[in-house]
mmCIF file of C-alpha atoms and ligand atoms in Angstrom:
data_model
loop_
_atom_site.group_PDB
_atom_site.id
_atom_site.type_symbol
_atom_site.label_atom_id
_atom_site.label_comp_id
_atom_site.label_asym_id
_atom_site.label_seq_id
_atom_site.Cartn_x
_atom_site.Cartn_y
_atom_site.Cartn_z
ATOM 1 C CA UNK A 1157 0.000 0.000 0.000
ATOM 2 C CA UNK A 1158 1.242 3.497 -0.798
ATOM 3 C CA UNK A 1159 1.555 4.978 2.715
ATOM 4 C CA UNK A 1160 0.937 8.742 2.152
ATOM 5 C CA UNK A 1161 -1.991 7.937 -0.161
ATOM 6 C CA UNK A 1162 -3.672 5.456 2.153
ATOM 7 C CA UNK A 1163 -3.578 7.962 5.026
ATOM 8 C CA UNK A 1164 -4.965 10.897 2.979
ATOM 9 C CA UNK A 1165 -8.331 11.610 4.564
ATOM 10 C CA UNK A 1166 -10.615 14.646 4.624
ATOM 11 C CA UNK A 1167 -13.401 15.099 7.119
ATOM 12 C CA UNK A 1168 -16.374 16.623 5.329
ATOM 13 C CA UNK A 1169 -17.863 19.216 7.661
ATOM 14 C CA UNK A 1170 -18.655 22.103 5.355
ATOM 15 C CA UNK A 1171 -22.407 21.805 4.869
ATOM 16 C CA UNK A 1172 -25.448 19.537 4.747
ATOM 17 C CA UNK A 1173 -28.178 18.818 2.226
ATOM 18 C CA UNK A 1174 -31.337 18.023 4.176
ATOM 19 C CA UNK A 1175 -34.473 16.696 2.457
ATOM 20 C CA UNK A 1176 -36.154 19.956 3.353
ATOM 21 C CA UNK A 1177 -33.256 22.057 1.932
ATOM 22 C CA UNK A 1178 -33.132 20.518 -1.525
ATOM 23 C CA UNK A 1179 -35.229 22.207 -4.191
ATOM 24 C CA UNK A 1180 -37.792 19.925 -5.850
ATOM 25 C CA UNK A 1181 -36.477 21.148 -9.189
ATOM 26 C CA UNK A 1182 -32.908 19.867 -9.780
ATOM 27 C CA UNK A 1183 -32.055 22.704 -12.179
ATOM 28 C CA UNK A 1184 -32.987 25.224 -9.483
ATOM 29 C CA UNK A 1185 -30.908 23.199 -7.017
ATOM 30 C CA UNK A 1186 -27.995 23.218 -9.477
ATOM 31 C CA UNK A 1187 -28.382 26.940 -9.966
ATOM 32 C CA UNK A 1188 -28.151 27.592 -6.250
ATOM 33 C CA UNK A 1189 -25.078 25.345 -5.771
ATOM 34 C CA UNK A 1190 -23.413 26.832 -8.854
ATOM 35 C CA UNK A 1191 -23.876 30.378 -7.537
ATOM 36 C CA UNK A 1192 -22.261 29.285 -4.254
ATOM 37 C CA UNK A 1193 -19.333 27.510 -5.857
ATOM 38 C CA UNK A 1194 -18.475 30.529 -7.987
ATOM 39 C CA UNK A 1195 -17.642 32.338 -4.748
ATOM 40 C CA UNK A 1196 -15.259 29.686 -3.433
ATOM 41 C CA UNK A 1197 -13.876 27.569 -6.255
ATOM 42 C CA UNK A 1198 -10.300 27.971 -7.403
ATOM 43 C CA UNK A 1199 -10.114 27.521 -11.178
ATOM 44 C CA UNK A 1200 -12.966 26.622 -13.475
ATOM 45 C CA UNK A 1201 -16.099 25.674 -11.526
ATOM 46 C CA UNK A 1202 -17.840 25.172 -14.875
ATOM 47 C CA UNK A 1203 -15.472 22.326 -15.812
ATOM 48 C CA UNK A 1204 -17.376 19.047 -16.066
ATOM 49 C CA UNK A 1205 -16.225 15.525 -16.728
ATOM 50 C CA UNK A 1206 -18.135 14.209 -19.713
ATOM 51 C CA UNK A 1207 -18.391 10.478 -20.347
ATOM 52 C CA UNK A 1208 -19.501 8.990 -23.629
ATOM 53 C CA UNK A 1209 -19.693 5.401 -24.856
ATOM 54 C CA UNK A 1210 -18.142 4.143 -28.077
ATOM 55 C CA UNK A 1211 -19.863 1.791 -30.524
ATOM 56 C CA UNK A 1212 -17.730 -0.989 -29.005
ATOM 57 C CA UNK A 1213 -19.371 -0.285 -25.609
ATOM 58 C CA UNK A 1214 -16.172 1.178 -24.161
ATOM 59 C CA UNK A 1215 -16.674 4.382 -22.131
ATOM 60 C CA UNK A 1216 -14.347 7.386 -22.216
ATOM 61 C CA UNK A 1217 -14.198 10.589 -20.183
ATOM 62 C CA UNK A 1218 -12.734 14.021 -20.649
ATOM 63 C CA UNK A 1219 -13.189 17.550 -19.276
ATOM 64 C CA UNK A 1220 -15.268 20.163 -21.106
ATOM 65 C CA UNK A 1221 -16.528 23.574 -20.042
ATOM 66 C CA UNK A 1222 -20.217 24.197 -19.411
ATOM 67 C CA UNK A 1223 -21.039 27.473 -21.129
ATOM 68 C CA UNK A 1224 -24.784 27.755 -20.530
ATOM 69 C CA UNK A 1225 -27.431 26.064 -18.456
ATOM 70 C CA UNK A 1226 -31.166 26.499 -18.015
ATOM 71 C CA UNK A 1227 -34.292 24.348 -17.740
ATOM 72 C CA UNK A 1228 -33.433 22.720 -21.081
ATOM 73 C CA UNK A 1229 -30.059 21.436 -19.880
ATOM 74 C CA UNK A 1230 -26.305 21.997 -19.887
ATOM 75 C CA UNK A 1231 -24.431 23.266 -22.949
ATOM 76 C CA UNK A 1232 -20.795 22.706 -23.920
ATOM 77 C CA UNK A 1233 -18.960 23.377 -27.171
ATOM 78 C CA UNK A 1234 -16.677 21.086 -29.082
ATOM 79 C CA UNK A 1235 -15.616 19.640 -32.402
ATOM 80 C CA UNK A 1236 -18.465 17.476 -33.769
ATOM 81 C CA UNK A 1237 -15.879 15.232 -35.479
ATOM 82 C CA UNK A 1238 -13.867 14.618 -32.306
ATOM 83 C CA UNK A 1239 -14.035 11.266 -30.530
ATOM 84 C CA UNK A 1240 -16.774 12.556 -28.209
ATOM 85 C CA UNK A 1241 -18.651 14.135 -31.129
ATOM 86 C CA UNK A 1242 -18.657 10.894 -33.093
ATOM 87 C CA UNK A 1243 -19.576 8.822 -30.059
ATOM 88 C CA UNK A 1244 -22.523 11.092 -29.224
ATOM 89 C CA UNK A 1245 -23.720 10.896 -32.838
ATOM 90 C CA UNK A 1246 -23.858 7.097 -32.516
ATOM 91 C CA UNK A 1247 -25.121 6.972 -28.914
ATOM 92 C CA UNK A 1248 -26.436 10.207 -27.359
ATOM 93 C CA UNK A 1249 -26.522 8.839 -23.793
ATOM 94 C CA UNK A 1250 -23.894 10.687 -21.749
ATOM 95 C CA UNK A 1251 -22.901 11.147 -18.122
ATOM 96 C CA UNK A 1252 -21.561 14.407 -16.751
ATOM 97 C CA UNK A 1253 -19.932 15.162 -13.430
ATOM 98 C CA UNK A 1254 -18.991 18.287 -11.530
ATOM 99 C CA UNK A 1255 -16.666 17.955 -8.530
ATOM 100 C CA UNK A 1256 -16.334 21.025 -6.327
ATOM 101 C CA UNK A 1257 -13.852 20.269 -3.534
ATOM 102 C CA UNK A 1258 -14.098 23.789 -2.059
ATOM 103 C CA UNK A 1259 -17.681 22.945 -1.013
ATOM 104 C CA UNK A 1260 -17.173 19.161 -0.711
ATOM 105 C CA UNK A 1261 -19.837 18.667 -3.364
ATOM 106 C CA UNK A 1262 -20.403 16.555 -6.436
ATOM 107 C CA UNK A 1263 -23.201 16.776 -8.999
ATOM 108 C CA UNK A 1264 -23.938 13.859 -11.343
ATOM 109 C CA UNK A 1265 -26.004 14.249 -14.476
ATOM 110 C CA UNK A 1266 -27.265 11.567 -16.816
ATOM 111 C CA UNK A 1267 -29.015 12.422 -20.033
ATOM 112 C CA UNK A 1268 -29.144 12.752 -23.773
ATOM 113 C CA UNK A 1269 -26.801 15.073 -25.668
ATOM 114 C CA UNK A 1270 -28.186 16.791 -28.754
ATOM 115 C CA UNK A 1271 -26.678 19.421 -31.028
ATOM 116 C CA UNK A 1272 -27.891 22.939 -30.312
ATOM 117 C CA UNK A 1273 -29.119 25.068 -33.208
ATOM 118 C CA UNK A 1274 -26.595 26.485 -35.687
ATOM 119 C CA UNK A 1275 -27.780 29.978 -34.775
ATOM 120 C CA UNK A 1276 -26.940 29.338 -31.097
ATOM 121 C CA UNK A 1277 -23.495 27.973 -31.992
ATOM 122 C CA UNK A 1278 -22.866 30.936 -34.322
ATOM 123 C CA UNK A 1279 -23.798 33.357 -31.562
ATOM 124 C CA UNK A 1280 -21.427 31.731 -29.062
ATOM 125 C CA UNK A 1281 -18.597 31.369 -31.618
ATOM 126 C CA UNK A 1282 -18.695 35.121 -32.220
ATOM 127 C CA UNK A 1283 -18.110 35.800 -28.497
ATOM 128 C CA UNK A 1284 -14.908 33.721 -28.409
ATOM 129 C CA UNK A 1285 -11.481 35.385 -28.461
ATOM 130 C CA UNK A 1286 -9.939 35.442 -31.936
ATOM 131 C CA UNK A 1287 -7.221 32.908 -31.029
ATOM 132 C CA UNK A 1288 -9.825 30.397 -29.800
ATOM 133 C CA UNK A 1289 -11.851 30.865 -32.980
ATOM 134 C CA UNK A 1290 -8.781 30.104 -35.089
ATOM 135 C CA UNK A 1291 -7.975 27.106 -32.894
ATOM 136 C CA UNK A 1292 -11.462 25.676 -33.494
ATOM 137 C CA UNK A 1293 -11.051 26.112 -37.241
ATOM 138 C CA UNK A 1294 -7.587 24.610 -37.628
ATOM 139 C CA UNK A 1295 -7.527 21.771 -35.100
ATOM 140 C CA UNK A 1296 -8.839 18.395 -36.337
ATOM 141 C CA UNK A 1297 -9.624 17.507 -32.729
ATOM 142 C CA UNK A 1298 -8.861 13.915 -31.685
ATOM 143 C CA UNK A 1299 -7.116 13.011 -34.959
ATOM 144 C CA UNK A 1300 -3.479 11.985 -35.017
ATOM 145 C CA UNK A 1301 -1.292 14.778 -36.390
ATOM 146 C CA UNK A 1302 2.369 14.743 -37.471
ATOM 147 C CA UNK A 1303 3.724 17.070 -34.775
ATOM 148 C CA UNK A 1304 3.166 20.392 -32.941
ATOM 149 C CA UNK A 1305 4.840 22.399 -35.742
ATOM 150 C CA UNK A 1306 2.149 21.161 -38.192
ATOM 151 C CA UNK A 1307 -0.571 22.565 -35.928
ATOM 152 C CA UNK A 1308 1.189 25.868 -35.378
ATOM 153 C CA UNK A 1309 1.738 26.286 -39.115
ATOM 154 C CA UNK A 1310 -2.018 25.848 -39.726
ATOM 155 C CA UNK A 1311 -2.750 28.368 -36.987
ATOM 156 C CA UNK A 1312 -0.313 30.874 -38.483
ATOM 157 C CA UNK A 1313 -1.805 30.464 -41.985
ATOM 158 C CA UNK A 1314 -5.323 31.101 -40.698
ATOM 159 C CA UNK A 1315 -4.132 34.080 -38.664
ATOM 160 C CA UNK A 1316 -2.467 35.649 -41.702
ATOM 161 C CA UNK A 1317 -5.614 35.113 -43.772
ATOM 162 C CA UNK A 1318 -7.565 36.958 -41.096
ATOM 163 C CA UNK A 1319 -5.046 39.782 -41.091
ATOM 164 C CA UNK A 1320 -5.560 40.113 -44.854
ATOM 165 C CA UNK A 1321 -9.194 40.828 -44.059
ATOM 166 C CA UNK A 1322 -10.790 37.393 -44.555
ATOM 167 C CA UNK A 1323 -13.739 36.760 -42.230
ATOM 168 C CA UNK A 1324 -13.696 33.836 -39.859
ATOM 169 C CA UNK A 1325 -16.953 31.884 -39.812
ATOM 170 C CA UNK A 1326 -17.833 29.114 -37.408
ATOM 171 C CA UNK A 1327 -16.780 25.889 -39.106
ATOM 172 C CA UNK A 1328 -19.557 23.301 -39.568
ATOM 173 C CA UNK A 1329 -17.540 20.806 -37.542
ATOM 174 C CA UNK A 1330 -17.664 22.946 -34.397
ATOM 175 C CA UNK A 1331 -20.616 23.790 -32.177
ATOM 176 C CA UNK A 1332 -22.573 23.092 -29.048
ATOM 177 C CA UNK A 1333 -24.248 20.094 -27.504
ATOM 178 C CA UNK A 1334 -26.960 20.377 -24.892
ATOM 179 C CA UNK A 1335 -27.176 17.618 -22.286
ATOM 180 C CA UNK A 1336 -30.880 17.217 -21.529
ATOM 181 C CA UNK A 1337 -30.888 15.585 -18.099
ATOM 182 C CA UNK A 1338 -33.077 12.616 -17.212
ATOM 183 C CA UNK A 1339 -31.350 11.994 -13.876
ATOM 184 C CA UNK A 1340 -29.358 14.159 -11.488
ATOM 185 C CA UNK A 1341 -27.738 13.610 -8.119
ATOM 186 C CA UNK A 1342 -26.421 16.082 -5.575
ATOM 187 C CA UNK A 1343 -23.788 14.827 -3.137
ATOM 188 C CA UNK A 1344 -22.705 16.744 -0.079
ATOM 189 C CA UNK A 1345 -19.799 15.342 1.939
ATOM 190 C CA UNK A 1346 -20.666 14.802 5.637
ATOM 191 C CA UNK A 1347 -18.736 13.504 8.675
ATOM 192 C CA UNK A 1348 -18.211 9.746 9.217
ATOM 193 C CA UNK A 1349 -18.854 9.052 5.524
ATOM 194 C CA UNK A 1350 -22.592 9.542 6.135
ATOM 195 C CA UNK A 1351 -22.831 11.846 3.152
ATOM 196 C CA UNK A 1352 -26.034 13.415 1.881
ATOM 197 C CA UNK A 1353 -27.198 12.214 -1.540
ATOM 198 C CA UNK A 1354 -30.347 13.536 -3.135
ATOM 199 C CA UNK A 1355 -31.274 11.997 -6.471
ATOM 200 C CA UNK A 1356 -33.803 13.126 -9.084
ATOM 201 C CA UNK A 1357 -35.415 11.172 -11.899
ATOM 202 C CA UNK A 1358 -37.438 12.646 -14.721
ATOM 203 C CA UNK A 1359 -40.733 10.912 -15.441
ATOM 204 C CA UNK A 1360 -42.258 10.421 -18.898
ATOM 205 C CA UNK A 1361 -44.418 13.478 -18.504
ATOM 206 C CA UNK A 1362 -41.332 15.601 -17.756
ATOM 207 C CA UNK A 1363 -41.821 16.161 -14.044
ATOM 208 C CA UNK A 1364 -39.054 15.297 -11.565
ATOM 209 C CA UNK A 1365 -39.249 12.878 -8.637
ATOM 210 C CA UNK A 1366 -36.802 13.155 -5.782
ATOM 211 C CA UNK A 1367 -35.298 10.483 -3.527
ATOM 212 C CA UNK A 1368 -32.596 10.129 -0.886
ATOM 213 C CA UNK A 1369 -29.813 7.614 -1.528
ATOM 214 C CA UNK A 1370 -27.588 5.835 0.955
ATOM 215 C CA UNK A 1371 -24.034 7.107 0.907
HETATM 216 C C1 FMN B 2209 -10.198 22.398 -18.006
HETATM 217 C C2 FMN B 2209 -10.439 21.824 -19.392
HETATM 218 C C3 FMN B 2209 -11.444 22.326 -20.173
HETATM 219 C C4 FMN B 2209 -11.702 21.812 -21.450
HETATM 220 N N1 FMN B 2209 -12.760 22.298 -22.161
HETATM 221 C C5 FMN B 2209 -13.054 21.763 -23.365
HETATM 222 C C6 FMN B 2209 -14.237 22.170 -24.064
HETATM 223 O O1 FMN B 2209 -15.039 23.002 -23.600
HETATM 224 N N2 FMN B 2209 -14.461 21.605 -25.275
HETATM 225 C C7 FMN B 2209 -13.631 20.664 -25.815
HETATM 226 O O2 FMN B 2209 -13.902 20.199 -26.927
HETATM 227 N N3 FMN B 2209 -12.529 20.235 -25.167
HETATM 228 C C8 FMN B 2209 -12.224 20.756 -23.939
HETATM 229 N N4 FMN B 2209 -11.125 20.310 -23.249
HETATM 230 C C9 FMN B 2209 -10.266 19.265 -23.866
HETATM 231 C C10 FMN B 2209 -10.941 17.898 -23.685
HETATM 232 O O3 FMN B 2209 -10.763 17.442 -22.350
HETATM 233 C C11 FMN B 2209 -10.417 16.835 -24.674
HETATM 234 O O4 FMN B 2209 -9.014 16.751 -24.607
HETATM 235 C C12 FMN B 2209 -10.810 17.139 -26.122
HETATM 236 O O5 FMN B 2209 -12.116 17.684 -26.210
HETATM 237 C C13 FMN B 2209 -10.743 15.885 -26.984
HETATM 238 O O6 FMN B 2209 -11.611 14.904 -26.446
HETATM 239 P P1 FMN B 2209 -12.107 13.634 -27.294
HETATM 240 O O7 FMN B 2209 -10.916 13.179 -28.109
HETATM 241 O O8 FMN B 2209 -12.510 12.627 -26.272
HETATM 242 O O9 FMN B 2209 -13.227 14.075 -28.155
HETATM 243 C C14 FMN B 2209 -10.871 20.786 -21.962
HETATM 244 C C15 FMN B 2209 -9.849 20.260 -21.157
HETATM 245 C C16 FMN B 2209 -9.651 20.756 -19.891
HETATM 246 C C17 FMN B 2209 -8.585 20.132 -19.016
#
């Protein structure tokens, strides 16, 4: 056993999530936790771990940034031809996870990812810094490339074209996905490993049911 690792232990004393505290609407509950974490989190509180499943049944995870959320779900932007983009096209079931150590909280989301409208992706693309726009255009995300110099040369070419006055449009291969949740779970660390877990499930008619889970 690795000694320092096996003795790493945190006592979770920060907060509680009582049945009476949790909102009956998980998006409202998310909204309230997200507002709190923005005040305490170091780094990107909107970073979520996104898991997709390949056609071979093998799952894979990576970090993406949530850029919008509302009653419809959670939006992130990416390359539609990347590994995740192709996997979602074949199987839209995804899992998403936020971990916020500053508040000893975790939020799990299960749902279906669908492409947002081109107009929504266009609108967001236009708000991105110029360098990020170029990056989205020139990077064949998830494909094997010869080396770093190859990528930088493509970036430079696109930058020079822009400087000559060419307009940069959102490429068709880049845009947003919205994760429409059908299950959510809020986890609050508590002492003695008796953590609070409140789960939500969406019924066929769209309303949410709420339940407490054993830690
Ligand atoms: C903090 C952080 C934020 C990231 N945000 C995004 C993002 O919003 N969109 C994206 O496509 N990749 C993002 N990435 C890179 C992805 O984790 C991943 O490397 C990339 O999307 C390729 O994944 P794939 O090959 O599984 O499709 C981020 C990585 C980190 C560490």
